């Protein structure tokens, strides 16, 4: 199958004073039509930068972004605007992303105006349809964002993103700011919408527990680079990278007997300053299994089993035994 999204050696650097900060380095990812790829890693690992660079909200420093085979970096501003209709984003904090002075009708109607998709009665009918689609109703149209709960505001954000009939949605930590009970509702809504509309998702989250129930495949990022990617079941059952293993070991297990006896991997220190990344493997300064080679040579990404890839020297060591 042809990927809908393909990132080829995507890199993004930001200038901080006289220095260059590498937020994303040589990032490769394919996302196939109708699938959800979860992108996880600690705060500051570059996952949101991947999402924003993919949409060209940040201009990449190097690499290619292909949407359905079309290189987005070669498009004129007019062509890019047309293409953006197909790619939308839902943000972490729905309150910050919704203009408090606009009614729900205006918020959801705005993209319809920008892309000249509907006006007059047809526009109103479309807004009502979108509200129903996300579990709200027409009585909500004349209200303002502050009159809604966090979960309802996220539903408004989703309705606005869907207004232009996108094929691909970036969900940038869409449930992190919500109560646990509401998180499941939003995940279920996103799953239903995906099934109904054939949507493709990149679901960004800071921990593996959040993406477990929605992702077909999960990609783990550290210090701007991809560490491991695999089908969800494989990654949760058989993580190959020490960083993934550490992230998984920190997820609490509801069974107190198992929780009490299992081994937890506690990572030392913070993620290094991206302005001064370690040489060799990006994870070498915190990895409990690091050895000399790790501090000198960048590990290559290699396939361990079908669709399961990881970048760690230990994989070579095991092969050579
Ligand atoms: Fe740890 Fe070395 Fe593997 Fe990096 S390459 S994850 S430092 S063992």
PDB file of C-alpha atoms and ligand atoms in Angstrom:
ATOM      1  CA  UNK A   1       0.000   0.000   0.000  1.00  0.00           C
ATOM      2  CA  UNK A   2       1.194   3.539  -0.773  1.00  0.00           C
ATOM      3  CA  UNK A   3       1.730   5.714   2.325  1.00  0.00           C
ATOM      4  CA  UNK A   4      -0.483   8.784   2.709  1.00  0.00           C
ATOM      5  CA  UNK A   5       2.299  10.583   4.587  1.00  0.00           C
ATOM      6  CA  UNK A   6       6.004  10.031   4.172  1.00  0.00           C
ATOM      7  CA  UNK A   7       8.715  11.921   6.018  1.00  0.00           C
ATOM      8  CA  UNK A   8      12.163  11.398   4.555  1.00  0.00           C
ATOM      9  CA  UNK A   9      15.175  12.465   6.640  1.00  0.00           C
ATOM     10  CA  UNK A  10      13.178  15.373   8.048  1.00  0.00           C
ATOM     11  CA  UNK A  11      15.245  17.783  10.139  1.00  0.00           C
ATOM     12  CA  UNK A  12      14.330  20.982  11.893  1.00  0.00           C
ATOM     13  CA  UNK A  13      16.800  23.324  13.548  1.00  0.00           C
ATOM     14  CA  UNK A  14      15.975  26.489  15.484  1.00  0.00           C
ATOM     15  CA  UNK A  15      18.437  29.319  15.936  1.00  0.00           C
ATOM     16  CA  UNK A  16      18.980  30.150  19.640  1.00  0.00           C
ATOM     17  CA  UNK A  17      21.259  33.186  19.762  1.00  0.00           C
ATOM     18  CA  UNK A  18      24.381  32.101  17.891  1.00  0.00           C
ATOM     19  CA  UNK A  19      23.705  28.385  18.305  1.00  0.00           C
ATOM     20  CA  UNK A  20      21.572  25.962  16.315  1.00  0.00           C
ATOM     21  CA  UNK A  21      19.217  23.683  18.221  1.00  0.00           C
ATOM     22  CA  UNK A  22      18.388  20.435  16.431  1.00  0.00           C
ATOM     23  CA  UNK A  23      14.779  19.768  17.440  1.00  0.00           C
ATOM     24  CA  UNK A  24      14.307  16.964  14.876  1.00  0.00           C
ATOM     25  CA  UNK A  25      17.090  15.024  13.173  1.00  0.00           C
ATOM     26  CA  UNK A  26      16.898  12.714  10.138  1.00  0.00           C
ATOM     27  CA  UNK A  27      13.379  11.612  10.974  1.00  0.00           C
ATOM     28  CA  UNK A  28      11.818   8.961   8.740  1.00  0.00           C
ATOM     29  CA  UNK A  29       8.189   7.872   8.997  1.00  0.00           C
ATOM     30  CA  UNK A  30       5.471   6.447   6.760  1.00  0.00           C
ATOM     31  CA  UNK A  31       1.794   6.642   7.708  1.00  0.00           C
ATOM     32  CA  UNK A  32      -0.623   4.526   5.698  1.00  0.00           C
ATOM     33  CA  UNK A  33      -4.221   5.489   4.811  1.00  0.00           C
ATOM     34  CA  UNK A  34      -6.661   4.756   7.632  1.00  0.00           C
ATOM     35  CA  UNK A  35      -4.046   3.949  10.276  1.00  0.00           C
ATOM     36  CA  UNK A  36      -3.113   5.689  13.521  1.00  0.00           C
ATOM     37  CA  UNK A  37       0.539   6.115  14.354  1.00  0.00           C
ATOM     38  CA  UNK A  38       1.232   7.109  17.962  1.00  0.00           C
ATOM     39  CA  UNK A  39       4.294   9.322  18.453  1.00  0.00           C
ATOM     40  CA  UNK A  40       5.604   9.301  22.013  1.00  0.00           C
ATOM     41  CA  UNK A  41       8.512  10.624  24.046  1.00  0.00           C
ATOM     42  CA  UNK A  42       9.218  12.907  26.990  1.00  0.00           C
ATOM     43  CA  UNK A  43       8.435  16.633  26.843  1.00  0.00           C
ATOM     44  CA  UNK A  44      10.940  18.432  24.646  1.00  0.00           C
ATOM     45  CA  UNK A  45      11.862  15.354  22.564  1.00  0.00           C
ATOM     46  CA  UNK A  46      10.685  17.050  19.353  1.00  0.00           C
ATOM     47  CA  UNK A  47       7.432  15.165  18.718  1.00  0.00           C
ATOM     48  CA  UNK A  48       5.267  18.288  18.411  1.00  0.00           C
ATOM     49  CA  UNK A  49       7.918  19.835  16.153  1.00  0.00           C
ATOM     50  CA  UNK A  50       7.575  16.791  13.862  1.00  0.00           C
ATOM     51  CA  UNK A  51       3.788  17.419  13.700  1.00  0.00           C
ATOM     52  CA  UNK A  52       4.093  21.136  13.051  1.00  0.00           C
ATOM     53  CA  UNK A  53       6.902  20.733  10.513  1.00  0.00           C
ATOM     54  CA  UNK A  54       4.859  18.087   8.717  1.00  0.00           C
ATOM     55  CA  UNK A  55       2.129  20.720   8.219  1.00  0.00           C
ATOM     56  CA  UNK A  56       4.762  23.327   7.326  1.00  0.00           C
ATOM     57  CA  UNK A  57       3.750  25.451  10.301  1.00  0.00           C
ATOM     58  CA  UNK A  58       7.540  25.310  10.796  1.00  0.00           C
ATOM     59  CA  UNK A  59       9.701  25.244   7.677  1.00  0.00           C
ATOM     60  CA  UNK A  60      11.952  22.148   7.706  1.00  0.00           C
ATOM     61  CA  UNK A  61      15.707  22.625   7.607  1.00  0.00           C
ATOM     62  CA  UNK A  62      16.198  19.505   5.488  1.00  0.00           C
ATOM     63  CA  UNK A  63      14.355  16.461   4.217  1.00  0.00           C
ATOM     64  CA  UNK A  64      11.131  15.773   2.353  1.00  0.00           C
ATOM     65  CA  UNK A  65       7.442  15.732   3.328  1.00  0.00           C
ATOM     66  CA  UNK A  66       5.282  13.726   0.933  1.00  0.00           C
ATOM     67  CA  UNK A  67       1.490  13.773   1.082  1.00  0.00           C
ATOM     68  CA  UNK A  68      -0.009  11.129  -1.189  1.00  0.00           C
ATOM     69  CA  UNK A  69       3.262  11.197  -3.127  1.00  0.00           C
ATOM     70  CA  UNK A  70       3.318  15.018  -3.544  1.00  0.00           C
ATOM     71  CA  UNK A  71       6.346  16.813  -2.081  1.00  0.00           C
ATOM     72  CA  UNK A  72       4.864  19.612   0.058  1.00  0.00           C
ATOM     73  CA  UNK A  73       8.095  21.586  -0.088  1.00  0.00           C
ATOM     74  CA  UNK A  74       7.740  22.117  -3.829  1.00  0.00           C
ATOM     75  CA  UNK A  75       4.234  23.637  -3.612  1.00  0.00           C
ATOM     76  CA  UNK A  76       3.420  27.302  -4.188  1.00  0.00           C
ATOM     77  CA  UNK A  77       1.561  29.126  -1.365  1.00  0.00           C
ATOM     78  CA  UNK A  78      -1.710  28.697  -3.304  1.00  0.00           C
ATOM     79  CA  UNK A  79      -1.147  24.957  -3.846  1.00  0.00           C
ATOM     80  CA  UNK A  80      -0.123  24.565  -0.198  1.00  0.00           C
ATOM     81  CA  UNK A  81      -3.334  26.247   0.976  1.00  0.00           C
ATOM     82  CA  UNK A  82      -5.352  23.781  -1.110  1.00  0.00           C
ATOM     83  CA  UNK A  83      -3.346  20.864   0.259  1.00  0.00           C
ATOM     84  CA  UNK A  84      -3.772  22.095   3.875  1.00  0.00           C
ATOM     85  CA  UNK A  85      -7.484  21.341   3.594  1.00  0.00           C
ATOM     86  CA  UNK A  86      -6.537  17.687   3.587  1.00  0.00           C
ATOM     87  CA  UNK A  87      -4.325  17.965   6.698  1.00  0.00           C
ATOM     88  CA  UNK A  88      -5.584  19.401   9.961  1.00  0.00           C
ATOM     89  CA  UNK A  89      -4.403  19.584  13.580  1.00  0.00           C
ATOM     90  CA  UNK A  90      -6.102  19.275  16.976  1.00  0.00           C
ATOM     91  CA  UNK A  91      -4.225  20.975  19.806  1.00  0.00           C
ATOM     92  CA  UNK A  92      -3.540  20.003  23.415  1.00  0.00           C
ATOM     93  CA  UNK A  93      -5.241  22.938  25.058  1.00  0.00           C
ATOM     94  CA  UNK A  94      -8.617  23.471  23.395  1.00  0.00           C
ATOM     95  CA  UNK A  95      -9.224  26.635  25.415  1.00  0.00           C
ATOM     96  CA  UNK A  96      -6.061  28.304  24.123  1.00  0.00           C
ATOM     97  CA  UNK A  97      -6.773  27.234  20.537  1.00  0.00           C
ATOM     98  CA  UNK A  98     -10.355  28.596  20.448  1.00  0.00           C
ATOM     99  CA  UNK A  99     -10.857  32.360  20.197  1.00  0.00           C
ATOM    100  CA  UNK A 100     -12.792  33.291  23.393  1.00  0.00           C
ATOM    101  CA  UNK A 101     -14.589  36.156  21.596  1.00  0.00           C
ATOM    102  CA  UNK A 102     -16.058  33.928  18.897  1.00  0.00           C
ATOM    103  CA  UNK A 103     -19.208  31.824  19.169  1.00  0.00           C
ATOM    104  CA  UNK A 104     -19.064  28.123  18.343  1.00  0.00           C
ATOM    105  CA  UNK A 105     -20.870  28.878  15.082  1.00  0.00           C
ATOM    106  CA  UNK A 106     -18.140  31.362  14.084  1.00  0.00           C
ATOM    107  CA  UNK A 107     -15.312  29.070  15.214  1.00  0.00           C
ATOM    108  CA  UNK A 108     -16.518  26.108  13.153  1.00  0.00           C
ATOM    109  CA  UNK A 109     -17.688  28.357  10.299  1.00  0.00           C
ATOM    110  CA  UNK A 110     -14.307  30.099   9.914  1.00  0.00           C
ATOM    111  CA  UNK A 111     -12.553  27.299   7.952  1.00  0.00           C
ATOM    112  CA  UNK A 112     -15.674  26.975   5.773  1.00  0.00           C
ATOM    113  CA  UNK A 113     -15.284  30.682   4.901  1.00  0.00           C
ATOM    114  CA  UNK A 114     -11.517  30.480   4.365  1.00  0.00           C
ATOM    115  CA  UNK A 115     -11.856  27.585   1.934  1.00  0.00           C
ATOM    116  CA  UNK A 116     -15.156  28.903   0.494  1.00  0.00           C
ATOM    117  CA  UNK A 117     -16.933  25.626   1.177  1.00  0.00           C
ATOM    118  CA  UNK A 118     -20.392  26.851   2.203  1.00  0.00           C
ATOM    119  CA  UNK A 119     -22.336  30.001   2.968  1.00  0.00           C
ATOM    120  CA  UNK A 120     -25.765  31.060   4.181  1.00  0.00           C
ATOM    121  CA  UNK A 121     -28.123  28.223   5.054  1.00  0.00           C
ATOM    122  CA  UNK A 122     -25.806  25.525   3.718  1.00  0.00           C
ATOM    123  CA  UNK A 123     -23.070  26.772   6.072  1.00  0.00           C
ATOM    124  CA  UNK A 124     -25.410  26.711   9.079  1.00  0.00           C
ATOM    125  CA  UNK A 125     -26.576  23.194   8.182  1.00  0.00           C
ATOM    126  CA  UNK A 126     -22.958  22.041   7.839  1.00  0.00           C
ATOM    127  CA  UNK A 127     -22.050  23.496  11.257  1.00  0.00           C
ATOM    128  CA  UNK A 128     -25.027  21.672  12.814  1.00  0.00           C
ATOM    129  CA  UNK A 129     -23.963  18.454  11.106  1.00  0.00           C
ATOM    130  CA  UNK A 130     -20.407  18.821  12.446  1.00  0.00           C
ATOM    131  CA  UNK A 131     -21.664  19.488  15.973  1.00  0.00           C
ATOM    132  CA  UNK A 132     -23.752  16.306  15.877  1.00  0.00           C
ATOM    133  CA  UNK A 133     -20.801  14.385  14.521  1.00  0.00           C
ATOM    134  CA  UNK A 134     -18.736  15.245  17.622  1.00  0.00           C
ATOM    135  CA  UNK A 135     -21.567  14.652  20.133  1.00  0.00           C
ATOM    136  CA  UNK A 136     -22.765  18.270  20.550  1.00  0.00           C
ATOM    137  CA  UNK A 137     -25.941  19.841  19.188  1.00  0.00           C
ATOM    138  CA  UNK A 138     -27.316  22.953  17.506  1.00  0.00           C
ATOM    139  CA  UNK A 139     -28.221  24.612  20.824  1.00  0.00           C
ATOM    140  CA  UNK A 140     -24.454  25.019  21.364  1.00  0.00           C
ATOM    141  CA  UNK A 141     -23.968  27.176  18.264  1.00  0.00           C
ATOM    142  CA  UNK A 142     -24.466  30.585  19.840  1.00  0.00           C
ATOM    143  CA  UNK A 143     -22.371  29.907  22.956  1.00  0.00           C
ATOM    144  CA  UNK A 144     -18.785  30.943  23.692  1.00  0.00           C
ATOM    145  CA  UNK A 145     -15.852  28.612  24.544  1.00  0.00           C
ATOM    146  CA  UNK A 146     -15.845  29.552  28.267  1.00  0.00           C
ATOM    147  CA  UNK A 147     -19.374  28.132  28.599  1.00  0.00           C
ATOM    148  CA  UNK A 148     -18.126  24.584  27.904  1.00  0.00           C
ATOM    149  CA  UNK A 149     -16.204  21.929  29.825  1.00  0.00           C
ATOM    150  CA  UNK A 150     -12.681  20.906  28.718  1.00  0.00           C
ATOM    151  CA  UNK A 151     -13.996  17.786  26.958  1.00  0.00           C
ATOM    152  CA  UNK A 152     -16.691  19.765  25.123  1.00  0.00           C
ATOM    153  CA  UNK A 153     -14.122  22.354  24.054  1.00  0.00           C
ATOM    154  CA  UNK A 154     -11.972  19.582  22.606  1.00  0.00           C
ATOM    155  CA  UNK A 155     -15.058  18.361  20.706  1.00  0.00           C
ATOM    156  CA  UNK A 156     -15.457  21.883  19.254  1.00  0.00           C
ATOM    157  CA  UNK A 157     -11.774  21.808  18.207  1.00  0.00           C
ATOM    158  CA  UNK A 158     -12.343  18.454  16.496  1.00  0.00           C
ATOM    159  CA  UNK A 159     -15.475  19.775  14.709  1.00  0.00           C
ATOM    160  CA  UNK A 160     -13.486  22.760  13.458  1.00  0.00           C
ATOM    161  CA  UNK A 161     -10.711  20.476  12.169  1.00  0.00           C
ATOM    162  CA  UNK A 162     -13.253  18.246  10.399  1.00  0.00           C
ATOM    163  CA  UNK A 163     -15.087  21.185   8.768  1.00  0.00           C
ATOM    164  CA  UNK A 164     -12.811  21.088   5.695  1.00  0.00           C
ATOM    165  CA  UNK A 165     -13.165  17.289   5.270  1.00  0.00           C
ATOM    166  CA  UNK A 166      -9.496  16.423   5.885  1.00  0.00           C
ATOM    167  CA  UNK A 167      -7.947  13.038   5.160  1.00  0.00           C
ATOM    168  CA  UNK A 168      -5.247  13.352   7.794  1.00  0.00           C
ATOM    169  CA  UNK A 169      -5.369  14.682  11.369  1.00  0.00           C
ATOM    170  CA  UNK A 170      -2.480  15.452  13.678  1.00  0.00           C
ATOM    171  CA  UNK A 171      -3.738  15.026  17.235  1.00  0.00           C
ATOM    172  CA  UNK A 172      -1.137  16.933  19.276  1.00  0.00           C
ATOM    173  CA  UNK A 173      -1.587  15.731  22.874  1.00  0.00           C
ATOM    174  CA  UNK A 174      -5.374  16.157  22.488  1.00  0.00           C
ATOM    175  CA  UNK A 175      -6.239  14.530  25.811  1.00  0.00           C
ATOM    176  CA  UNK A 176      -3.307  15.530  28.053  1.00  0.00           C
ATOM    177  CA  UNK A 177      -5.153  18.515  29.558  1.00  0.00           C
ATOM    178  CA  UNK A 178      -8.374  16.563  30.250  1.00  0.00           C
ATOM    179  CA  UNK A 179      -9.590  14.564  33.257  1.00  0.00           C
ATOM    180  CA  UNK A 180      -8.972  10.814  32.991  1.00  0.00           C
ATOM    181  CA  UNK A 181     -12.716  10.064  32.694  1.00  0.00           C
ATOM    182  CA  UNK A 182     -13.024  12.478  29.746  1.00  0.00           C
ATOM    183  CA  UNK A 183      -9.857  11.204  28.035  1.00  0.00           C
ATOM    184  CA  UNK A 184     -11.502   7.872  27.189  1.00  0.00           C
ATOM    185  CA  UNK A 185     -14.525   9.668  25.684  1.00  0.00           C
ATOM    186  CA  UNK A 186     -12.344  11.740  23.355  1.00  0.00           C
ATOM    187  CA  UNK A 187     -10.292   8.675  22.341  1.00  0.00           C
ATOM    188  CA  UNK A 188     -13.523   6.793  21.565  1.00  0.00           C
ATOM    189  CA  UNK A 189     -14.845   9.748  19.576  1.00  0.00           C
ATOM    190  CA  UNK A 190     -11.634   9.914  17.516  1.00  0.00           C
ATOM    191  CA  UNK A 191     -11.858   6.162  16.864  1.00  0.00           C
ATOM    192  CA  UNK A 192     -15.507   6.425  15.743  1.00  0.00           C
ATOM    193  CA  UNK A 193     -14.737   9.359  13.453  1.00  0.00           C
ATOM    194  CA  UNK A 194     -11.815   7.483  11.939  1.00  0.00           C
ATOM    195  CA  UNK A 195     -14.023   4.522  11.126  1.00  0.00           C
ATOM    196  CA  UNK A 196     -16.829   6.669   9.737  1.00  0.00           C
ATOM    197  CA  UNK A 197     -14.678   9.026   7.660  1.00  0.00           C
ATOM    198  CA  UNK A 198     -11.646   6.868   6.832  1.00  0.00           C
ATOM    199  CA  UNK A 199      -9.300   9.311   8.587  1.00  0.00           C
ATOM    200  CA  UNK A 200      -5.568   8.810   9.108  1.00  0.00           C
ATOM    201  CA  UNK A 201      -4.043  10.016  12.403  1.00  0.00           C
ATOM    202  CA  UNK A 202      -0.694  10.963  13.839  1.00  0.00           C
ATOM    203  CA  UNK A 203      -1.422  10.846  17.579  1.00  0.00           C
ATOM    204  CA  UNK A 204       1.194  12.666  19.657  1.00  0.00           C
ATOM    205  CA  UNK A 205       1.422  11.942  23.394  1.00  0.00           C
ATOM    206  CA  UNK A 206       4.051  12.077  26.105  1.00  0.00           C
ATOM    207  CA  UNK A 207       3.536   8.591  27.479  1.00  0.00           C
ATOM    208  CA  UNK A 208       2.930   5.153  26.099  1.00  0.00           C
ATOM    209  CA  UNK A 209      -0.164   4.446  28.204  1.00  0.00           C
ATOM    210  CA  UNK A 210      -2.130   7.141  26.363  1.00  0.00           C
ATOM    211  CA  UNK A 211      -1.487   5.905  22.845  1.00  0.00           C
ATOM    212  CA  UNK A 212      -1.999   2.214  23.586  1.00  0.00           C
ATOM    213  CA  UNK A 213      -5.705   2.080  22.808  1.00  0.00           C
ATOM    214  CA  UNK A 214      -5.744   4.200  19.690  1.00  0.00           C
ATOM    215  CA  UNK A 215      -2.559   3.389  17.768  1.00  0.00           C
ATOM    216  CA  UNK A 216      -1.964   0.716  15.134  1.00  0.00           C
ATOM    217  CA  UNK A 217       1.749   1.434  15.287  1.00  0.00           C
ATOM    218  CA  UNK A 218       3.774   3.381  17.842  1.00  0.00           C
ATOM    219  CA  UNK A 219       6.936   5.422  17.226  1.00  0.00           C
ATOM    220  CA  UNK A 220       9.201   6.355  20.154  1.00  0.00           C
ATOM    221  CA  UNK A 221      11.285   9.511  19.953  1.00  0.00           C
ATOM    222  CA  UNK A 222      14.205  10.757  22.021  1.00  0.00           C
ATOM    223  CA  UNK A 223      16.180  13.973  21.625  1.00  0.00           C
ATOM    224  CA  UNK A 224      14.802  14.668  18.150  1.00  0.00           C
ATOM    225  CA  UNK A 225      15.374  11.171  16.771  1.00  0.00           C
ATOM    226  CA  UNK A 226      13.374   8.020  16.215  1.00  0.00           C
ATOM    227  CA  UNK A 227      14.435   5.236  18.598  1.00  0.00           C
ATOM    228  CA  UNK A 228      11.909   2.499  17.834  1.00  0.00           C
ATOM    229  CA  UNK A 229       8.771   1.906  15.802  1.00  0.00           C
ATOM    230  CA  UNK A 230       6.552  -1.169  15.770  1.00  0.00           C
ATOM    231  CA  UNK A 231       2.951  -2.375  15.605  1.00  0.00           C
ATOM    232  CA  UNK A 232       1.368  -1.507  18.969  1.00  0.00           C
ATOM    233  CA  UNK A 233       0.992  -5.071  20.225  1.00  0.00           C
ATOM    234  CA  UNK A 234       4.612  -5.891  19.373  1.00  0.00           C
ATOM    235  CA  UNK A 235       5.954  -2.750  21.020  1.00  0.00           C
ATOM    236  CA  UNK A 236       4.052  -3.244  24.271  1.00  0.00           C
ATOM    237  CA  UNK A 237       4.851  -6.984  24.450  1.00  0.00           C
ATOM    238  CA  UNK A 238       8.385  -6.958  23.176  1.00  0.00           C
ATOM    239  CA  UNK A 239      10.066  -3.533  23.338  1.00  0.00           C
ATOM    240  CA  UNK A 240      13.590  -3.698  21.915  1.00  0.00           C
ATOM    241  CA  UNK A 241      15.036  -0.293  22.772  1.00  0.00           C
ATOM    242  CA  UNK A 242      16.187   0.439  26.362  1.00  0.00           C
ATOM    243  CA  UNK A 243      14.381   3.805  26.235  1.00  0.00           C
ATOM    244  CA  UNK A 244      11.063   2.188  25.237  1.00  0.00           C
ATOM    245  CA  UNK A 245      11.594  -0.419  27.961  1.00  0.00           C
ATOM    246  CA  UNK A 246      12.074   2.351  30.534  1.00  0.00           C
ATOM    247  CA  UNK A 247       8.980   4.257  29.378  1.00  0.00           C
ATOM    248  CA  UNK A 248       6.880   1.092  29.513  1.00  0.00           C
ATOM    249  CA  UNK A 249       8.156   0.126  32.947  1.00  0.00           C
ATOM    250  CA  UNK A 250       6.867   3.417  34.343  1.00  0.00           C
ATOM    251  CA  UNK A 251       3.230   2.723  33.348  1.00  0.00           C
ATOM    252  CA  UNK A 252       1.339   1.631  36.486  1.00  0.00           C
ATOM    253  CA  UNK A 253      -0.379  -1.780  36.267  1.00  0.00           C
ATOM    254  CA  UNK A 254      -3.873  -1.931  37.852  1.00  0.00           C
ATOM    255  CA  UNK A 255      -3.180  -5.370  39.416  1.00  0.00           C
ATOM    256  CA  UNK A 256      -1.469  -4.644  42.807  1.00  0.00           C
ATOM    257  CA  UNK A 257       0.242  -8.078  42.944  1.00  0.00           C
ATOM    258  CA  UNK A 258       1.929  -7.650  39.554  1.00  0.00           C
ATOM    259  CA  UNK A 259       2.602  -3.974  40.263  1.00  0.00           C
ATOM    260  CA  UNK A 260       4.423  -4.860  43.503  1.00  0.00           C
ATOM    261  CA  UNK A 261       6.735  -7.463  41.995  1.00  0.00           C
ATOM    262  CA  UNK A 262       7.626  -6.013  38.603  1.00  0.00           C
ATOM    263  CA  UNK A 263      10.957  -4.409  37.849  1.00  0.00           C
ATOM    264  CA  UNK A 264      10.901  -0.690  37.183  1.00  0.00           C
ATOM    265  CA  UNK A 265      13.634   1.007  35.157  1.00  0.00           C
ATOM    266  CA  UNK A 266      14.255   4.448  36.602  1.00  0.00           C
ATOM    267  CA  UNK A 267      16.004   6.776  34.184  1.00  0.00           C
ATOM    268  CA  UNK A 268      18.684   8.946  35.727  1.00  0.00           C
ATOM    269  CA  UNK A 269      18.601  12.704  35.184  1.00  0.00           C
ATOM    270  CA  UNK A 270      16.828  14.783  32.607  1.00  0.00           C
ATOM    271  CA  UNK A 271      16.906  14.607  28.857  1.00  0.00           C
ATOM    272  CA  UNK A 272      20.173  16.326  27.758  1.00  0.00           C
ATOM    273  CA  UNK A 273      20.165  19.884  26.488  1.00  0.00           C
ATOM    274  CA  UNK A 274      19.490  19.623  22.711  1.00  0.00           C
ATOM    275  CA  UNK A 275      22.126  22.348  22.246  1.00  0.00           C
ATOM    276  CA  UNK A 276      24.694  19.907  23.655  1.00  0.00           C
ATOM    277  CA  UNK A 277      23.548  16.417  22.578  1.00  0.00           C
ATOM    278  CA  UNK A 278      25.746  13.469  23.587  1.00  0.00           C
ATOM    279  CA  UNK A 279      27.965  11.966  20.905  1.00  0.00           C
ATOM    280  CA  UNK A 280      27.075   8.518  19.557  1.00  0.00           C
ATOM    281  CA  UNK A 281      23.676   7.234  20.646  1.00  0.00           C
ATOM    282  CA  UNK A 282      21.423  10.127  21.745  1.00  0.00           C
ATOM    283  CA  UNK A 283      20.288   8.037  24.742  1.00  0.00           C
ATOM    284  CA  UNK A 284      23.835   7.115  25.880  1.00  0.00           C
ATOM    285  CA  UNK A 285      24.001   9.605  28.793  1.00  0.00           C
ATOM    286  CA  UNK A 286      20.953   7.994  30.502  1.00  0.00           C
ATOM    287  CA  UNK A 287      20.920   4.449  29.186  1.00  0.00           C
ATOM    288  CA  UNK A 288      21.473   1.848  31.967  1.00  0.00           C
ATOM    289  CA  UNK A 289      22.935  -0.548  29.362  1.00  0.00           C
ATOM    290  CA  UNK A 290      25.312   1.856  27.602  1.00  0.00           C
ATOM    291  CA  UNK A 291      28.809   0.613  26.717  1.00  0.00           C
ATOM    292  CA  UNK A 292      31.775   2.243  25.033  1.00  0.00           C
ATOM    293  CA  UNK A 293      30.597   1.983  21.425  1.00  0.00           C
ATOM    294  CA  UNK A 294      27.380   3.824  22.409  1.00  0.00           C
ATOM    295  CA  UNK A 295      29.310   6.986  23.247  1.00  0.00           C
ATOM    296  CA  UNK A 296      31.119   7.101  19.902  1.00  0.00           C
ATOM    297  CA  UNK A 297      28.924   5.669  17.168  1.00  0.00           C
ATOM    298  CA  UNK A 298      25.325   6.529  16.277  1.00  0.00           C
ATOM    299  CA  UNK A 299      23.350   3.254  16.133  1.00  0.00           C
ATOM    300  CA  UNK A 300      21.590   2.521  12.832  1.00  0.00           C
ATOM    301  CA  UNK A 301      17.884   1.799  12.589  1.00  0.00           C
ATOM    302  CA  UNK A 302      17.407  -1.909  11.879  1.00  0.00           C
ATOM    303  CA  UNK A 303      14.493  -4.274  11.367  1.00  0.00           C
ATOM    304  CA  UNK A 304      14.090  -6.828  14.155  1.00  0.00           C
ATOM    305  CA  UNK A 305      10.887  -8.479  12.961  1.00  0.00           C
ATOM    306  CA  UNK A 306       8.294  -7.489  10.321  1.00  0.00           C
ATOM    307  CA  UNK A 307       7.552  -3.754  10.761  1.00  0.00           C
ATOM    308  CA  UNK A 308       9.532  -3.614  14.026  1.00  0.00           C
ATOM    309  CA  UNK A 309      12.558  -1.297  13.841  1.00  0.00           C
ATOM    310  CA  UNK A 310      14.904   0.006  16.554  1.00  0.00           C
ATOM    311  CA  UNK A 311      18.214   1.873  16.744  1.00  0.00           C
ATOM    312  CA  UNK A 312      20.455   0.290  19.391  1.00  0.00           C
ATOM    313  CA  UNK A 313      23.940  -1.289  19.295  1.00  0.00           C
ATOM    314  CA  UNK A 314      22.761  -4.096  21.554  1.00  0.00           C
ATOM    315  CA  UNK A 315      20.828  -5.536  18.613  1.00  0.00           C
ATOM    316  CA  UNK A 316      24.133  -6.044  16.745  1.00  0.00           C
ATOM    317  CA  UNK A 317      25.773  -7.475  19.870  1.00  0.00           C
ATOM    318  CA  UNK A 318      22.967 -10.040  20.207  1.00  0.00           C
ATOM    319  CA  UNK A 319      23.242 -11.001  16.524  1.00  0.00           C
ATOM    320  CA  UNK A 320      27.003 -11.530  16.831  1.00  0.00           C
ATOM    321  CA  UNK A 321      26.706 -13.823  19.861  1.00  0.00           C
TER     322      UNK A 321
HETATM  323 FE1  LIG B   1      21.672   2.200  25.210  1.00  0.00          FE
HETATM  324 FE2  LIG B   1      23.779   1.907  23.662  1.00  0.00          FE
HETATM  325 FE3  LIG B   1      21.451   0.975  22.868  1.00  0.00          FE
HETATM  326 FE4  LIG B   1      21.912   3.589  22.934  1.00  0.00          FE
HETATM  327  S1  LIG B   1      22.912   2.122  21.625  1.00  0.00           S
HETATM  328  S2  LIG B   1      20.112   2.557  23.660  1.00  0.00           S
HETATM  329  S3  LIG B   1      23.176   3.757  24.747  1.00  0.00           S
HETATM  330  S4  LIG B   1      22.632   0.278  24.636  1.00  0.00           S
END
